[in-house]
Short mmCIF file of C-alpha atoms in Angstrom, two decimals:
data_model
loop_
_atom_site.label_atom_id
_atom_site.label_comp_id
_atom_site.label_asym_id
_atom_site.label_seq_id
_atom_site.Cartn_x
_atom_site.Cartn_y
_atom_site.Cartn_z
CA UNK A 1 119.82 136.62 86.13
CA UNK A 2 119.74 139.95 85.02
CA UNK A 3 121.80 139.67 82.04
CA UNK A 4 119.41 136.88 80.43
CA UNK A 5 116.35 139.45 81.21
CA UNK A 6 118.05 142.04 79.59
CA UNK A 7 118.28 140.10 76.48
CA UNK A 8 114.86 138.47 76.41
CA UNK A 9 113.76 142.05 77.23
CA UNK A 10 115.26 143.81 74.17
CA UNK A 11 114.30 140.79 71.38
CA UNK A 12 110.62 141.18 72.63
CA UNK A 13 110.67 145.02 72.17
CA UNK A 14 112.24 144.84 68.89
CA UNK A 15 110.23 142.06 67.38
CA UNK A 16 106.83 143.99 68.59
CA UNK A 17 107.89 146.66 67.06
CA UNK A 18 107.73 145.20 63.77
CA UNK A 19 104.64 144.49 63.09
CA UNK A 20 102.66 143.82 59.39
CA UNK A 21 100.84 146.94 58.36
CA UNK A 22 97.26 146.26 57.90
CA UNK A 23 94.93 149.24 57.04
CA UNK A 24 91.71 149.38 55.54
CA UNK A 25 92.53 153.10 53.02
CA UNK A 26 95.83 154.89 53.03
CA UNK A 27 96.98 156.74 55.70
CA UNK A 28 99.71 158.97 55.26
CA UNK A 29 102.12 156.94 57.70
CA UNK A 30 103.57 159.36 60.44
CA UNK A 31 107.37 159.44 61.42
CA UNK A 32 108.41 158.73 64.44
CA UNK A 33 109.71 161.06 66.96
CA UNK A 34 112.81 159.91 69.11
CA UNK A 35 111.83 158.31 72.12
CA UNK A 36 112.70 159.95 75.81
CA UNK A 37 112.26 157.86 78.59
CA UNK A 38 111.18 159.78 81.85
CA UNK A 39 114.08 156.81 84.21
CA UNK A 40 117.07 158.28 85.90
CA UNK A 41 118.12 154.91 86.49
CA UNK A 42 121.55 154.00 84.87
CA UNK A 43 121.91 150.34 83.44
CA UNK A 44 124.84 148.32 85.19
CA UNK A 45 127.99 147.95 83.51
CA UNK A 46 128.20 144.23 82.23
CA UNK A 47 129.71 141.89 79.77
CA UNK A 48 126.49 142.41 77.96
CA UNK A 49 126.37 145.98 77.91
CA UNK A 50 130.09 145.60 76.41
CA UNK A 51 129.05 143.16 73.97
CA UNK A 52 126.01 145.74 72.78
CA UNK A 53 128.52 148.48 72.39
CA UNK A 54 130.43 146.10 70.12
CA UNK A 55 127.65 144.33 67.87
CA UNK A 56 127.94 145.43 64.27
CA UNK A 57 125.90 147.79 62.49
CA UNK A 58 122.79 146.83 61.35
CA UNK A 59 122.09 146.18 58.05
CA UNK A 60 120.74 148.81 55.34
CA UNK A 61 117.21 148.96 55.29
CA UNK A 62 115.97 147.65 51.44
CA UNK A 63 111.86 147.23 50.83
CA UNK A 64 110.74 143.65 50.15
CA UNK A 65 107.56 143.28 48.24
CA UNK A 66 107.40 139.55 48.71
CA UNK A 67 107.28 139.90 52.87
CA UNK A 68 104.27 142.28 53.13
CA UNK A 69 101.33 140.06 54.04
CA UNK A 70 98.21 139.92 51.18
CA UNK A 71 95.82 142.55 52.71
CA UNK A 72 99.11 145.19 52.88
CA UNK A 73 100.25 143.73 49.52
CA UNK A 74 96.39 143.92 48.21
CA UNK A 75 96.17 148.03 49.61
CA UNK A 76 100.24 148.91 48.23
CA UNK A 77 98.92 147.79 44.74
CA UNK A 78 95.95 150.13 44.68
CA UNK A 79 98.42 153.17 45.77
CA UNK A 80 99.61 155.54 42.99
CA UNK A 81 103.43 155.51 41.96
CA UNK A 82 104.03 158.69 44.29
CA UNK A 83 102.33 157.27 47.13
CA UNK A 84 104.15 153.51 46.86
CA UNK A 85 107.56 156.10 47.30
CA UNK A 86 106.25 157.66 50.18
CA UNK A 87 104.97 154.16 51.82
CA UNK A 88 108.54 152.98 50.75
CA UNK A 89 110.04 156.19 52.93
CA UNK A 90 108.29 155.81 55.89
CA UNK A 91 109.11 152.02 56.52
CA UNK A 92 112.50 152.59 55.75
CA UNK A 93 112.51 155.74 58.46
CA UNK A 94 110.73 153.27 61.36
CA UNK A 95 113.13 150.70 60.61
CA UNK A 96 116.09 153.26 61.05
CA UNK A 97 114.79 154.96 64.13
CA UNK A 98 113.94 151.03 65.38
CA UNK A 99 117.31 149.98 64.94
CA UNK A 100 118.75 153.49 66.16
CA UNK A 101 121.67 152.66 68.95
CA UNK A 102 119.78 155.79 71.12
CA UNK A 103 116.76 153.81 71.27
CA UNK A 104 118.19 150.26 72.06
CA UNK A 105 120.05 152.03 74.91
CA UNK A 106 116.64 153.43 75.95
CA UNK A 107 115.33 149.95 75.75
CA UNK A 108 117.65 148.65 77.67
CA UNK A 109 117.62 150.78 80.22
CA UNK A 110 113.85 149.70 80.78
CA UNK A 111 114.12 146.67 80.92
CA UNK A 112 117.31 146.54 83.29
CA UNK A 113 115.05 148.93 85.28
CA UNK A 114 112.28 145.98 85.63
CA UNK A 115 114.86 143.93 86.27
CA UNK A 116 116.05 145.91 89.40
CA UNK A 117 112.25 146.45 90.36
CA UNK A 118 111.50 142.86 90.18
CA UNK A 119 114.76 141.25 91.97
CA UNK A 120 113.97 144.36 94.74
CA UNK A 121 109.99 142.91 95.21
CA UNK A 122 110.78 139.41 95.25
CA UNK A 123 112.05 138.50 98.82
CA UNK A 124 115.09 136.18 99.43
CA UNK A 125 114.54 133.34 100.34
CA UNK A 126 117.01 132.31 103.04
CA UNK A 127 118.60 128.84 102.83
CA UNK A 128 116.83 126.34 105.01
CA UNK A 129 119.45 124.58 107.67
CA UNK A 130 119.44 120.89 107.06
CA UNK A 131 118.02 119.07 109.92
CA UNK A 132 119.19 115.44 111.27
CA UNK A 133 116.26 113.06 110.93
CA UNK A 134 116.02 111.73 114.40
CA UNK A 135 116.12 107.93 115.49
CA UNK A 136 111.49 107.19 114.38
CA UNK A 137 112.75 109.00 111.25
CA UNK A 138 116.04 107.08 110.44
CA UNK A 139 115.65 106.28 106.91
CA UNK A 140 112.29 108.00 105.72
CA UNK A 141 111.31 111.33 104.16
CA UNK A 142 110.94 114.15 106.44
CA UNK A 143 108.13 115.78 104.80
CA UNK A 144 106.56 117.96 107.70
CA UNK A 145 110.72 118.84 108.94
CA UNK A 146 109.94 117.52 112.37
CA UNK A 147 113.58 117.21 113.06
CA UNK A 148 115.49 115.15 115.81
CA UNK A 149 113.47 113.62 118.08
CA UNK A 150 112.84 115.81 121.81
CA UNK A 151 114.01 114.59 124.77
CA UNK A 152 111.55 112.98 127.26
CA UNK A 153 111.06 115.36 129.87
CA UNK A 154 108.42 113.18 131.51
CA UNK A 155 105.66 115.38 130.58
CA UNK A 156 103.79 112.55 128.61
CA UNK A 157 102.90 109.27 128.30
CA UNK A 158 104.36 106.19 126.31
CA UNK A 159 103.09 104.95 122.72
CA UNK A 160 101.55 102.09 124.30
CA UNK A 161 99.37 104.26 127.26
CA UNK A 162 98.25 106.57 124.11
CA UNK A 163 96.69 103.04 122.34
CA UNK A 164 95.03 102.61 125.33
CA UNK A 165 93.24 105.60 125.74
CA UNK A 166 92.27 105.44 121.93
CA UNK A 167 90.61 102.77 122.80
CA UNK A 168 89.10 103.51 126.01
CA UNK A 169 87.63 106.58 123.80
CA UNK A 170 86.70 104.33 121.28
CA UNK A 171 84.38 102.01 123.75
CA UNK A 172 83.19 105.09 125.61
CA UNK A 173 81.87 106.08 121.62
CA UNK A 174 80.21 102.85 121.93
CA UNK A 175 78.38 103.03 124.82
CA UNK A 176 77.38 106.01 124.23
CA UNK A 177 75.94 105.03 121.48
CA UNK A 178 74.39 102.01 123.17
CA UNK A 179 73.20 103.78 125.96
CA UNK A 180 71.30 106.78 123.80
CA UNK A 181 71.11 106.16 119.82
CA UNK A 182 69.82 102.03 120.08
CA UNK A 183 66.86 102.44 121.89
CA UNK A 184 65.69 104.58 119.38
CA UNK A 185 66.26 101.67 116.67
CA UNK A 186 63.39 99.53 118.61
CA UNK A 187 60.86 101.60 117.01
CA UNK A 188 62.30 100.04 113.54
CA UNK A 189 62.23 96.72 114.99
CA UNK A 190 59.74 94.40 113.13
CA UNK A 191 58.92 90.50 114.40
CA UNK A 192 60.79 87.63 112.78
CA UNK A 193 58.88 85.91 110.02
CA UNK A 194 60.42 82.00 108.68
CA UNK A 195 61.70 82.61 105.28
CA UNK A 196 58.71 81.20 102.51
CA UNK A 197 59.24 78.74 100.60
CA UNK A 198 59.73 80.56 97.67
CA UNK A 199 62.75 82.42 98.96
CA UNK A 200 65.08 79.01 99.22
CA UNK A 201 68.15 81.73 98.59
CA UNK A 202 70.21 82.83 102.23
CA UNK A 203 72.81 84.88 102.13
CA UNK A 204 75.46 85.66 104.77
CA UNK A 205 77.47 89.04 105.48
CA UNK A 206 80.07 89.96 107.41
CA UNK A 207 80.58 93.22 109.14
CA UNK A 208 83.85 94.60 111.23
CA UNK A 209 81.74 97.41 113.36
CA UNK A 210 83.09 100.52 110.78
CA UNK A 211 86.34 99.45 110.50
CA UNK A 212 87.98 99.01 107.04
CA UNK A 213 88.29 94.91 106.80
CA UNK A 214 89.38 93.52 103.01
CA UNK A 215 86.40 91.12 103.52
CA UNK A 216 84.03 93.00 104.20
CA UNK A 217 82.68 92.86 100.90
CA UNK A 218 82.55 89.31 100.69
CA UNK A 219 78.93 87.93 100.57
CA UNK A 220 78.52 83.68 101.56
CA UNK A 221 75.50 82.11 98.95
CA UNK A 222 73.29 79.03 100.63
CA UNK A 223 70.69 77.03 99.53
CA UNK A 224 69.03 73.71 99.29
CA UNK A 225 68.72 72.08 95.86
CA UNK A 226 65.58 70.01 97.06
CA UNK A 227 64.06 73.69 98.40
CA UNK A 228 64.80 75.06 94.59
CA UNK A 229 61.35 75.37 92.55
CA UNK A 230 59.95 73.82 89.40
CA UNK A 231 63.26 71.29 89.59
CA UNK A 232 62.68 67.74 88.64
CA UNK A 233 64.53 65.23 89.98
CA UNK A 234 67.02 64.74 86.83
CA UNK A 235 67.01 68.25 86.48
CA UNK A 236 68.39 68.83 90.16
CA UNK A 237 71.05 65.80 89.83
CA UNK A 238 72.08 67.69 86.74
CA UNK A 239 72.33 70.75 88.78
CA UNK A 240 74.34 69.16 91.42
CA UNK A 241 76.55 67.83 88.61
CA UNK A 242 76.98 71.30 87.69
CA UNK A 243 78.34 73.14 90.62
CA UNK A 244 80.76 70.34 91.92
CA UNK A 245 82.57 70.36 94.47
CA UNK A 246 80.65 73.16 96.18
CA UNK A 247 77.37 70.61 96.74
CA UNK A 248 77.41 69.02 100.26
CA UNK A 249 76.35 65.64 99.93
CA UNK A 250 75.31 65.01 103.81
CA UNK A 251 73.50 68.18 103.86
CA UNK A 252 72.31 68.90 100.53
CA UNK A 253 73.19 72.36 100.56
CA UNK A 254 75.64 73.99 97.71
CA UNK A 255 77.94 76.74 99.19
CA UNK A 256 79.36 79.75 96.85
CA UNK A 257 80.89 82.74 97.44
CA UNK A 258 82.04 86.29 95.85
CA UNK A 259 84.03 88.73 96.83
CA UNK A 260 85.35 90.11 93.37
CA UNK A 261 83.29 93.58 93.28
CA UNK A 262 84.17 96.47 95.58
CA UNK A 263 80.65 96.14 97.64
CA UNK A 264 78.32 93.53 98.69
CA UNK A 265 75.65 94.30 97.06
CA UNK A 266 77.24 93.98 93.56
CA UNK A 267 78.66 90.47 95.07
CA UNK A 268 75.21 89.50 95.58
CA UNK A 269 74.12 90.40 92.17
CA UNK A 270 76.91 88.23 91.13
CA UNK A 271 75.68 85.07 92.99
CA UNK A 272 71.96 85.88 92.03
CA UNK A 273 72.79 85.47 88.61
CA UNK A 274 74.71 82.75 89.01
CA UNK A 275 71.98 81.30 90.49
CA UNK A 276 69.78 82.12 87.67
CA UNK A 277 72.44 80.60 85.05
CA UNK A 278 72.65 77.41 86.57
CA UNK A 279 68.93 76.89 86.80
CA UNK A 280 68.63 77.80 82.97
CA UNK A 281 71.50 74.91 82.09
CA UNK A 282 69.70 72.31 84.87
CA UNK A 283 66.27 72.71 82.75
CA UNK A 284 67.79 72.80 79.37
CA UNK A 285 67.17 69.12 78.03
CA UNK A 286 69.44 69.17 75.88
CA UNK A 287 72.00 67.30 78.01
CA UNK A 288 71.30 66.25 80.80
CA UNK A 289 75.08 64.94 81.70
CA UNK A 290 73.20 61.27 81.78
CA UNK A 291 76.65 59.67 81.01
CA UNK A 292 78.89 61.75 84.05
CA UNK A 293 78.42 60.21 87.05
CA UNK A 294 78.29 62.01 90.53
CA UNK A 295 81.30 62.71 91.74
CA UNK A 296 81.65 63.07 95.93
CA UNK A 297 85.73 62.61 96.13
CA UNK A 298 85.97 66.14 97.33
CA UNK A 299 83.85 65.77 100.30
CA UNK A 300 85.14 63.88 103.43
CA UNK A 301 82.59 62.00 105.22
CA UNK A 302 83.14 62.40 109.18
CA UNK A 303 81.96 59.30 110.91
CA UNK A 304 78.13 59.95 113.66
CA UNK A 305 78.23 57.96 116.46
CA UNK A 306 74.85 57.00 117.53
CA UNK A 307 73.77 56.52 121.23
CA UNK A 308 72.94 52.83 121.90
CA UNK A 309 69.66 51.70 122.16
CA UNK A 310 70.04 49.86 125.30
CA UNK A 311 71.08 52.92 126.89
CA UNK A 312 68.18 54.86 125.88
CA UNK A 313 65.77 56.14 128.85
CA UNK A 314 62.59 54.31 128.38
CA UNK A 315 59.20 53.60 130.34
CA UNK A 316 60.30 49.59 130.82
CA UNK A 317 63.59 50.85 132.26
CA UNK A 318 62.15 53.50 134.22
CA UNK A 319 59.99 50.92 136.17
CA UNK A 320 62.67 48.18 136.33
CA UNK A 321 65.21 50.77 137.67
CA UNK A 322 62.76 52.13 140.74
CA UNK A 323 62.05 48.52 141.77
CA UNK A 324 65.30 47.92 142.05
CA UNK A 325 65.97 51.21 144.45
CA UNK A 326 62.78 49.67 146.58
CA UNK A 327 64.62 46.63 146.89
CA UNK A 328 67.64 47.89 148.06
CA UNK A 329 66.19 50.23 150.55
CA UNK A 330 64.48 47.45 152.19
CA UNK A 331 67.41 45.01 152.49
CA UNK A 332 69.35 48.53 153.95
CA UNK A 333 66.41 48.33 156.63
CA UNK A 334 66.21 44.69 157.93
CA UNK A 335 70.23 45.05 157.98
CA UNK A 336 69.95 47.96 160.37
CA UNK A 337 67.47 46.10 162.68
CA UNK A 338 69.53 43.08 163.07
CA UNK A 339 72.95 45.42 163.69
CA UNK A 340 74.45 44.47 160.51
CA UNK A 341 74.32 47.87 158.73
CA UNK A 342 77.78 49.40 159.27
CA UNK A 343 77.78 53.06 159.84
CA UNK A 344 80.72 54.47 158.62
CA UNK A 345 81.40 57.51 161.03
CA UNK A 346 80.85 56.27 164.21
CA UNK A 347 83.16 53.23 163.76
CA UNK A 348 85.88 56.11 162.68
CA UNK A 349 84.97 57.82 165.89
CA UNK A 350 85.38 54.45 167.71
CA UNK A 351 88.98 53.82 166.47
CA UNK A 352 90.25 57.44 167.34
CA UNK A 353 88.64 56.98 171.03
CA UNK A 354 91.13 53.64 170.98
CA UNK A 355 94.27 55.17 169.40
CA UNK A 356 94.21 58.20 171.94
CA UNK A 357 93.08 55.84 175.54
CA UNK A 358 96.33 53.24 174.08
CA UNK A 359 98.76 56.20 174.04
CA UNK A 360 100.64 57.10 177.18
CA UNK A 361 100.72 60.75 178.69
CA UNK A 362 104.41 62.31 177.43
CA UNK A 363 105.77 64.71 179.87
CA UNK A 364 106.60 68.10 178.72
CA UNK A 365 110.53 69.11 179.84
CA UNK A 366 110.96 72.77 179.25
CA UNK A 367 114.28 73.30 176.85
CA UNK A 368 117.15 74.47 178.76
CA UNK A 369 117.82 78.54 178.00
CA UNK A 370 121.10 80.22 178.32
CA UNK A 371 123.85 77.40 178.42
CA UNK A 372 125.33 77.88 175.06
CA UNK A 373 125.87 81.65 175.76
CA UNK A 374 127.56 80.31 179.30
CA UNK A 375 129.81 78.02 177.57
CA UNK A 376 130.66 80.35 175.20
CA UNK A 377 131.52 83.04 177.66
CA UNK A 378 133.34 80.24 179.70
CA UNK A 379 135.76 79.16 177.11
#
């Protein structure tokens, strides 16, 4: 590294010194005096140094008109014959005390200096082992240099017990919130009103409690076309012609949606417009789509099933099912006075006092203890 500096630091002394002379009047230009550098530091011995001590000579000095710039060239002409000579003498004395092999050695010794003062300054930077990705890291960039994984010393819990607790904090944040930041939100509460009629528009959010959802921003368009104002008749067939397959024909409601923009309310611009567009095309008479029929292919009828009208709950049944209770509860009584009512639990009662007077006493023989240990001892 040094060896480049040197180089780069003797070009840019050398060049600098060279600069155009610009004055505004003639100055006697002064000589220069050899230069003595104050350093006791000795340059290195290297190939460079060896290949300064053998560069050729420089070249003779000679005076080129043509290089001076125009203000120098504008102030030599105006000089008189013996001052042009003495301008001449003094650039060719900077350019021999410039190119003196004294100074360059100066020079260099300068800038090898710096050199030596800078590489002492900047710190070394000591090579970084390489560490082992461990086995979560297999395969990935180890940007943060965690390293192998630790061994469990059972001083923690699992992955699975920290995802619970992130969410037991997360429903604690919750009722928190529930228990001291909504009853505040009552004093902003304001009675529901029924939408007028000349708001026949409903639109439907959706909302994932903070959480980052990719529909979120989607935004659900409803309306009737019968609840739409200052529509004809024509003019709302031609509007159902219009949006297609997103008209319900059972309900007469057309369904659209957005979720193109990056926030809902730029969705809902979208579908307000649209809105507005189609009503503009429904009114203009210039076609009214006369000759395209309605078209209901894409909507699948599901079949109602009605309730039958005989089983309907009526007055006239009402009465003719109470007289038929009355009747019933009388024949129930004249059975029971004339003993031909059965009751159910005391004939069961009956039959188990038969079954258990019918079965015979068993007599209880004690089992016999200790005769297979005796025959066993026997044999």
């Amino acid at each position: 590294m040094a060896a480049p500096l040197n180089r780069l630091g003797l070009v840019v002394l050398r060049h600098s010194s060279r600069r155009p002379y610009r004055r505004k009047q003639w100055v006697r230009f002064p000589y220069h005096r050899p230069f003595h550098s104050t350093s006791t530091f000795h340059a290195r011995e290297t190939d460079d140094d060896d290949s300064s001590s053998r560069r050729a000579p420089p070249e003779p000095y000679t005076f080129n008109y043509s290089s001076l710039d125009p203000e120098t060239r504008h102030h030599y002409d105006l000089l008189s014959p013996e001052e042009k000579t003495q301008f001449q003498n003094d650039e060719k004395a900077a350019y021999e005390h410039m190119t003196s092999p004294a100074l360059e050695s100066e020079l260099q010794g300068l800038v090898s200096q710096a050199v030596y003062d800078i590489q002492r300054d900047i710190p070394q930077r000591e090579p970084r082992p390489r560490i082992t990705p461990g086995l979560m890291a297999m395969g990935e960039v180890d940007e943060q240099g965690s390293g192998e994984d630790d061994e469990f010393d059972g001083d923690d819990i699992s992955s699975i017990a920290h995802g619970e607790l992130e969410q037991h904090r997360e429903i604690r944040e919750y009722a928190r919130i529930a228990a001291w930041e909504m009853p505040m939100l009552g004093k902003l509460a304001k009675p529901f009103e029924l939408p007028s009629k000349d708001k026949p528009l409903r639109f439907r959010y959706t909302t994932y409690m903070g959480e980052t959802h990719p529909a979120a921003k989607k935004v659900v368009l409803e309306f009737c076309t019968r609840d739409l104002p200052d529509l004809t008749e024509a003019q709302r067939i031609k509007l159902v012609k219009l949006v297609g397959v997103r008209y319900n024909p059972e309900t007469d409601l057309v369904k659209m949606s957005c979720e193109m923009f990056e926030t809902q309310a730029q969705n809902k611009r979208y579908l307000g417009d649209l809105v507005d567009t189609l009503m503009a095309e429904a009114k203009d008479a210039t076609d009214m789509f006369e000759d395209v029929p309605l078209d209901f292919r894409h909507h699948k009828w599901k079949p109602k099933l009605e309730f039958p009208e005989k089983w309907k709950m009526t007055q006239q049944r009402k009465e003719q099912l109470e007289t038929n209770w009355r009747q019933k509860a009388l024949k129930d009584q004249e059975r029971e006075e004339a003993g031909q009512l059965v009751d159910g639990p005391k004939v069961i009662e009956q039959m188990l006092e038969t079954v258990a007077a019918r079965r015979p006493a068993a007599a209880t023989v004690p089992p016999p203890r200790g005769q297979g240990r005796q025959r066993t001892l026997a044999r």
